[in-house]
CSV table of C-alpha atoms in Angstrom, one decimal:
chain,number,residue,atom,x,y,z
C,244,MET,CA,46.0,68.2,44.1
C,245,ARG,CA,46.6,66.4,47.4
C,246,HIS,CA,45.4,68.2,50.6
C,247,PRO,CA,48.2,68.7,53.1
C,248,LYS,CA,47.4,68.9,56.8
C,249,LEU,CA,49.7,71.9,57.2
C,250,ILE,CA,50.2,74.8,54.8
C,251,VAL,CA,52.9,77.4,55.6
C,252,VAL,CA,52.7,80.8,54.0
C,253,THR,CA,55.8,82.9,54.0
C,254,PRO,CA,56.8,86.1,52.2
C,255,VAL,CA,60.4,86.4,50.8
C,256,PHE,CA,62.1,89.5,49.5
C,257,GLU,CA,65.7,89.3,48.3
C,258,ASP,CA,66.4,86.7,51.0
C,259,THR,CA,67.1,83.4,49.3
C,260,GLU,CA,69.8,82.3,51.8
C,261,ALA,CA,67.5,82.7,54.8
C,262,SER,CA,64.5,81.1,53.2
C,263,THR,CA,66.5,78.1,52.1
C,264,ILE,CA,67.5,77.5,55.8
C,265,LEU,CA,63.9,78.0,56.7
C,266,PHE,CA,62.7,75.2,54.4
C,267,SER,CA,65.3,72.9,55.9
C,268,GLU,CA,64.2,73.8,59.5
C,269,LEU,CA,60.5,73.3,58.5
C,270,ALA,CA,61.3,69.8,57.2
C,271,LYS,CA,63.0,69.0,60.5
C,272,SER,CA,60.3,70.4,62.7
C,273,CYS,CA,57.1,69.6,60.8
C,274,GLY,CA,58.2,66.6,58.6
C,275,THR,CA,57.9,66.5,54.9
C,276,GLU,CA,54.0,66.3,54.8
C,277,ILE,CA,53.7,70.1,54.8
C,278,HIS,CA,53.1,72.4,51.9
C,279,VAL,CA,55.0,75.6,51.8
C,280,VAL,CA,53.7,78.6,49.9
C,281,ALA,CA,56.6,81.0,49.5
C,282,VAL,CA,55.6,84.4,48.0
C,283,ASP,CA,58.5,86.1,46.3
C,284,ASP,CA,57.7,89.8,46.7
C,285,GLY,CA,59.2,91.0,43.5
C,286,SER,CA,62.8,90.1,44.2
C,287,VAL,CA,65.3,91.2,41.5
C,288,ARG,CA,68.8,90.4,42.9
C,289,GLN,CA,67.8,87.0,44.5
C,290,PRO,CA,64.7,85.7,42.9
C,291,LEU,CA,63.3,82.7,44.7
C,292,THR,CA,63.4,79.3,43.0
C,293,LEU,CA,62.2,75.8,43.9
C,294,GLN,CA,65.7,74.6,44.7
C,295,GLY,CA,65.5,75.3,48.4
C,296,MET,CA,62.3,73.3,48.7
C,297,LEU,CA,63.7,70.4,46.6
C,298,ASP,CA,66.9,70.3,48.7
C,299,ALA,CA,64.8,70.1,51.9
C,300,ARG,CA,62.6,67.5,50.3
C,301,ILE,CA,59.3,69.3,51.1
C,302,ARG,CA,56.4,70.0,48.8
C,303,GLY,CA,55.7,73.6,48.1
C,304,THR,CA,54.8,76.4,45.7
C,305,VAL,CA,56.7,79.6,44.8
C,306,ILE,CA,54.6,82.5,43.8
C,307,ARG,CA,56.6,85.2,42.0
C,308,LEU,CA,54.9,88.6,42.1
C,309,LYS,CA,55.4,91.1,39.2
C,310,ARG,CA,56.6,93.8,41.5
C,311,ASN,CA,57.4,94.5,45.2
C,312,VAL,CA,54.1,95.1,47.0
C,313,GLY,CA,55.2,95.0,50.6
C,314,HIS,CA,55.2,92.4,53.4
C,315,GLN,CA,51.5,92.5,54.3
C,316,ARG,CA,50.2,92.4,50.7
C,317,ALA,CA,52.5,89.5,49.9
C,318,ILE,CA,51.0,87.5,52.8
C,319,ALA,CA,47.5,88.4,51.6
C,320,ALA,CA,48.4,87.1,48.2
C,321,GLY,CA,49.7,83.9,49.7
C,322,LEU,CA,46.6,83.3,51.8
C,323,ALA,CA,44.3,84.2,48.8
C,324,TYR,CA,46.2,81.6,46.7
C,325,VAL,CA,45.7,79.0,49.5
C,326,ALA,CA,42.0,79.7,49.8
C,327,ASP,CA,41.6,79.5,46.0
C,328,THR,CA,43.7,76.4,45.4
C,329,PHE,CA,43.1,74.1,48.3
C,330,SER,CA,39.4,73.0,48.7
C,331,ASP,CA,40.1,71.2,52.0
C,332,ILE,CA,42.2,73.3,54.3
C,333,ASP,CA,43.2,71.9,57.7
C,334,ARG,CA,45.8,74.2,59.2
C,335,VAL,CA,47.6,77.2,57.9
C,336,VAL,CA,50.6,78.9,59.4
C,337,VAL,CA,51.8,82.4,58.5
C,338,MET,CA,55.4,83.2,59.3
C,339,ASP,CA,58.4,85.3,58.2
C,340,SER,CA,61.1,83.6,56.2
C,341,ASP,CA,64.1,85.2,58.0
C,342,GLY,CA,64.3,82.9,61.0
C,343,GLU,CA,62.9,85.2,63.6
C,344,ASP,CA,59.7,83.1,63.6
C,345,LEU,CA,61.1,79.7,64.8
C,346,PRO,CA,59.8,76.6,63.0
C,347,GLU,CA,60.2,74.5,66.2
C,348,THR,CA,57.5,76.7,67.9
C,349,ILE,CA,54.8,75.9,65.3
C,350,GLY,CA,53.8,72.9,67.3
C,351,SER,CA,52.9,75.2,70.3
C,352,LEU,CA,50.6,77.2,68.0
C,353,LEU,CA,48.9,74.2,66.6
C,354,ASP,CA,48.4,72.7,70.0
C,355,ASN,CA,46.4,75.7,71.0
C,356,LEU,CA,44.5,75.6,67.7
C,357,ASP,CA,43.2,72.1,68.5
C,358,GLU,CA,40.5,73.6,70.8
C,359,ALA,CA,37.1,73.9,69.2
C,360,GLU,CA,36.5,77.5,70.4
C,361,VAL,CA,39.7,78.8,68.8
C,362,ASP,CA,40.1,79.9,65.1
C,363,VAL,CA,43.4,81.7,65.2
C,364,VAL,CA,46.4,81.4,67.5
C,365,VAL,CA,48.9,84.3,67.4
C,366,ALA,CA,52.4,84.4,68.7
C,367,GLU,CA,53.0,86.9,71.5
C,368,ARG,CA,56.7,87.5,72.0
C,369,LYS,CA,58.2,86.5,75.4
C,370,SER,CA,61.5,88.0,74.5
C,371,ARG,CA,63.0,90.0,71.7
C,372,VAL,CA,66.5,91.4,70.9
C,373,GLU,CA,65.9,94.9,69.6
C,374,THR,CA,67.4,98.4,69.8
C,375,LEU,CA,66.2,100.9,72.5
C,376,ARG,CA,64.6,103.1,69.8
C,377,PHE,CA,62.6,100.2,68.6
C,378,LYS,CA,61.4,99.2,72.1
C,379,THR,CA,60.5,102.8,72.9
C,380,PHE,CA,58.6,103.2,69.6
C,381,TYR,CA,56.8,99.9,70.1
C,382,LEU,CA,55.6,100.8,73.6
C,383,VAL,CA,54.4,104.2,72.4
C,384,TYR,CA,52.7,102.6,69.4
C,385,LYS,CA,50.8,100.0,71.6
C,386,TRP,CA,49.7,102.8,73.9
C,387,LEU,CA,48.4,104.9,71.0
C,388,PHE,CA,46.7,101.9,69.4
C,389,LYS,CA,44.9,101.2,72.7
C,390,LEU,CA,43.9,104.8,73.1
C,391,LEU,CA,42.6,105.3,69.5
C,392,THR,CA,41.0,101.9,68.9
C,393,GLY,CA,40.1,100.6,72.3
C,394,ARG,CA,41.9,97.3,71.4
C,395,LYS,CA,45.2,95.8,72.5
C,396,ILE,CA,47.7,94.6,70.0
C,397,SER,CA,50.7,92.6,71.0
C,398,PHE,CA,51.4,90.3,68.1
C,399,GLY,CA,52.6,90.3,64.5
C,400,ASN,CA,52.3,88.0,61.5
C,401,PHE,CA,53.4,84.7,63.1
C,402,MET,CA,50.1,82.8,63.6
C,403,ALA,CA,48.3,79.6,62.9
C,404,MET,CA,44.6,79.3,61.8
C,405,ASN,CA,42.1,76.7,60.7
C,406,GLY,CA,40.5,76.5,57.3
C,407,THR,CA,37.5,78.7,58.2
C,408,ALA,CA,39.8,81.5,59.4
C,409,ALA,CA,42.0,81.2,56.3
C,410,ARG,CA,39.0,81.6,54.0
C,411,ARG,CA,37.5,84.4,56.0
C,412,LEU,CA,40.7,86.5,56.3
C,413,SER,CA,41.5,86.0,52.6
C,414,SER,CA,38.1,87.5,51.7
C,415,MET,CA,38.8,90.7,53.7
C,416,GLY,CA,40.4,93.6,51.8
C,417,GLU,CA,42.0,94.9,55.0
C,418,LEU,CA,44.4,91.9,55.0
C,419,ALA,CA,46.6,93.5,52.4
C,420,THR,CA,47.0,96.6,54.7
C,421,HIS,CA,47.7,95.0,58.1
C,422,VAL,CA,47.5,91.2,58.9
C,423,ALA,CA,47.4,91.5,62.7
C,424,GLY,CA,44.8,94.3,62.6
C,425,THR,CA,42.6,92.2,60.3
C,426,VAL,CA,42.6,89.4,62.8
C,427,LEU,CA,41.4,91.8,65.4
C,428,VAL,CA,38.6,93.2,63.2
C,429,SER,CA,37.6,89.8,61.7
C,430,ARG,CA,35.6,88.7,64.8
C,431,LEU,CA,37.3,85.4,64.6
C,432,ARG,CA,38.0,83.6,67.9
C,433,TRP,CA,41.7,84.2,68.6
C,434,ARG,CA,44.2,83.3,71.3
C,435,THR,CA,47.7,84.4,72.1
C,436,CYS,CA,50.6,82.0,72.6
C,437,ALA,CA,53.8,83.3,74.2
C,438,LEU,CA,56.9,82.4,72.2
C,439,ASP,CA,60.5,83.4,72.0
C,440,ARG,CA,61.8,85.3,69.0
C,441,GLY,CA,64.7,83.8,67.2
C,442,PRO,CA,67.7,85.5,65.5
C,443,ARG,CA,67.9,86.0,61.7
C,444,TYR,CA,69.3,83.1,59.7
C,445,ALA,CA,71.3,85.3,57.4
C,446,GLY,CA,71.5,88.8,56.0
C,447,LYS,CA,70.0,92.0,57.4
C,448,SER,CA,66.4,93.1,57.9
C,449,LYS,CA,64.9,95.2,55.0
C,450,MET,CA,62.7,97.0,57.5
C,451,ASN,CA,64.0,100.5,58.5
C,452,PHE,CA,62.5,102.8,61.1
C,453,VAL,CA,60.3,104.7,58.5
C,454,GLY,CA,58.9,101.4,57.2
C,455,LEU,CA,58.2,100.3,60.7
C,456,ALA,CA,56.4,103.5,61.6
C,457,LEU,CA,54.4,103.2,58.3
C,458,HIS,CA,53.5,99.6,59.2
C,459,GLY,CA,52.2,100.8,62.6
C,460,PHE,CA,50.0,103.5,61.2
C,461,LYS,CA,48.6,101.1,58.7
C,462,GLY,CA,47.3,99.1,61.7
C,463,LEU,CA,45.3,102.1,62.7
C,464,MET,CA,43.9,102.4,59.2
C,465,ILE,CA,42.1,99.1,59.8
C,466,PHE,CA,40.1,100.7,62.6
C,467,ALA,CA,39.5,104.1,60.8
C,468,GLU,CA,35.9,104.2,62.0
C,469,ASP,CA,36.8,103.7,65.6
C,470,VAL,CA,39.6,106.1,65.5
C,471,LEU,CA,37.4,108.8,63.9
C,472,VAL,CA,34.7,108.4,66.5
C,473,ARG,CA,37.2,108.6,69.4
C,474,VAL,CA,38.9,111.7,67.9
C,475,GLY,CA,35.5,113.3,67.3
C,476,ILE,CA,34.4,112.6,70.9
C,477,ALA,CA,37.7,114.1,72.2
C,478,CYS,CA,37.3,117.2,70.0
C,479,ALA,CA,33.7,117.6,71.1
C,480,GLY,CA,34.9,117.4,74.7
C,481,VAL,CA,37.6,120.1,74.2
C,482,ALA,CA,35.0,122.3,72.5
C,483,ALA,CA,32.6,121.9,75.4
C,484,LEU,CA,35.4,122.8,77.8
C,485,SER,CA,36.3,125.9,75.8
C,486,LEU,CA,32.7,127.1,76.0
C,487,LEU,CA,32.8,126.6,79.8
C,488,GLY,CA,36.0,128.6,79.8
C,489,VAL,CA,34.3,131.4,77.9
C,490,SER,CA,31.4,131.4,80.3
C,491,ALA,CA,33.9,131.6,83.3
C,492,ALA,CA,35.8,134.4,81.6
C,493,ILE,CA,32.6,136.4,81.1
C,494,VAL,CA,31.6,135.9,84.8
C,495,LEU,CA,35.0,137.0,86.0
C,496,LYS,CA,34.8,140.1,83.8
C,497,THR,CA,31.3,140.9,85.1
C,498,LEU,CA,32.4,140.6,88.7
C,499,GLY,CA,35.5,142.8,88.1
C,500,TYR,CA,38.1,140.2,88.7
C,501,ALA,CA,39.7,140.3,85.2
C,502,THR,CA,42.9,142.4,84.7
C,503,PRO,CA,43.1,144.8,81.8
C,504,GLY,CA,43.6,142.9,78.5
C,505,TRP,CA,43.2,139.5,80.1
C,506,PHE,CA,39.5,139.1,79.1
C,507,SER,CA,40.0,139.8,75.4
C,508,VAL,CA,43.0,137.6,75.1
C,509,THR,CA,41.3,134.7,77.0
C,510,LEU,CA,38.1,135.1,75.1
C,511,GLY,CA,39.8,135.1,71.7
C,512,LEU,CA,41.9,132.0,72.4
C,513,LEU,CA,39.0,130.0,73.8
C,514,LEU,CA,36.7,131.0,70.9
C,515,LEU,CA,39.5,130.0,68.5
C,516,VAL,CA,39.8,126.6,70.2
C,517,PHE,CA,36.1,126.1,70.1
C,518,LEU,CA,35.9,126.9,66.4
C,519,GLN,CA,38.8,124.6,65.5
C,520,THR,CA,37.7,121.6,67.6
C,521,GLY,CA,34.1,122.1,66.4
C,522,ALA,CA,35.2,122.0,62.8
C,523,ILE,CA,37.3,118.9,63.4
C,524,THR,CA,34.3,117.2,65.1
C,525,LEU,CA,32.1,117.9,62.1
C,526,MET,CA,34.8,116.6,59.7
C,527,THR,CA,35.2,113.4,61.7
C,528,LEU,CA,31.5,112.8,61.7
C,529,MET,CA,31.4,113.2,58.0
C,530,LEU,CA,34.4,110.9,57.5
C,531,THR,CA,32.9,108.3,59.8
C,532,GLY,CA,29.8,108.2,57.7
C,533,ILE,CA,31.9,107.7,54.6
C,534,THR,CA,34.0,105.0,56.2
C,535,ARG,CA,31.0,103.1,57.5
C,536,GLY,CA,29.4,103.1,54.1
C,537,SER,CA,32.4,101.9,52.2
C,538,THR,CA,33.6,98.3,51.7
C,539,VAL,CA,37.2,97.3,51.2
C,540,LEU,CA,37.3,94.7,48.4
C,541,PRO,CA,39.5,91.6,48.9
C,542,LEU,CA,42.8,91.4,47.1
C,543,ASP,CA,42.8,89.8,43.6
C,544,TYR,CA,46.2,88.1,43.9
C,545,ARG,CA,46.1,87.0,40.2
C,546,LEU,CA,46.7,90.5,39.1
C,547,LEU,CA,50.0,90.5,41.0
C,548,VAL,CA,51.3,87.1,40.0
C,549,ASP,CA,54.0,86.8,37.4
C,550,GLN,CA,54.7,83.1,37.8
C,551,ILE,CA,53.7,80.1,39.9
C,552,MET,CA,56.0,77.1,40.3
C,553,ALA,CA,55.3,74.0,42.3
C,554,THR,CA,57.4,71.0,43.3
C,555,HIS,CA,54.6,68.4,42.8
C,556,ASP,CA,53.6,66.6,39.7
C,557,ASP,CA,50.7,68.9,38.8
C,558,SER,CA,52.9,72.0,39.0
C,559,ARG,CA,52.1,74.7,36.5
C,560,ASP,CA,53.6,78.0,35.3
C,561,GLN,CA,51.4,81.0,34.9
């Protein structure tokens, strides 16, 4: 198989019209020397075919999954396929197929990737057209993510990487849970690139508010160990403060400053807080030990694949 200089991995779910436009835009922006790996995430109403790639005159592969596995797992399957199929990987771009990730901005990502000390370049949005509820949730989520993990997250799936990064990420089991979080935890050298977000080519987004919230919480799962440690420290701090409160209540009672009934109520509440936070601290310590000793296995994409179709001469069906 020939080794393209640029491989584009994109998940598609019931969105043939938008993905067809994307293939044409990729041909205009990147030329015909790219290879597109489109992962059909178990589409039933609009299963993806090779026709869109053939019309755009670009080389590519369509990977049909046996069932819908979700946006992140579909990207993980595509990257795993790339790492397994192409022995010489130059540049890989991960992007959505709906048009919100603009093909004409891929060049900006690749320009930043040319520097030797950069493995991954991620797109940080300069502007986005979203509802007030989404913007509010996103701000709260970024604040919670920073508080619980100690890391800042301001990017999504649109990114470019070199071959080393592609192979490293595809070997990490966390990739199937949250792509952006895996980049943060991978210890790869990454850089942000401010880009505008485009409008959808066609159709409506399949992501609702519940799905968006679930996606956000999955990002925290990548840093389970850090989150548990921080929660444990916070609970231990609250427990220590409750003991100080108990000591202060006893002193006030001894000096005769406590009103009738105040001491018993205060002592009972503070002891209850101490017992609860102490129990949570012990639980987080135990869970941290379990998490640290466990290893998340990488995704075996072959178990999910129903069929692989390619536009080039050595195409094969599986």
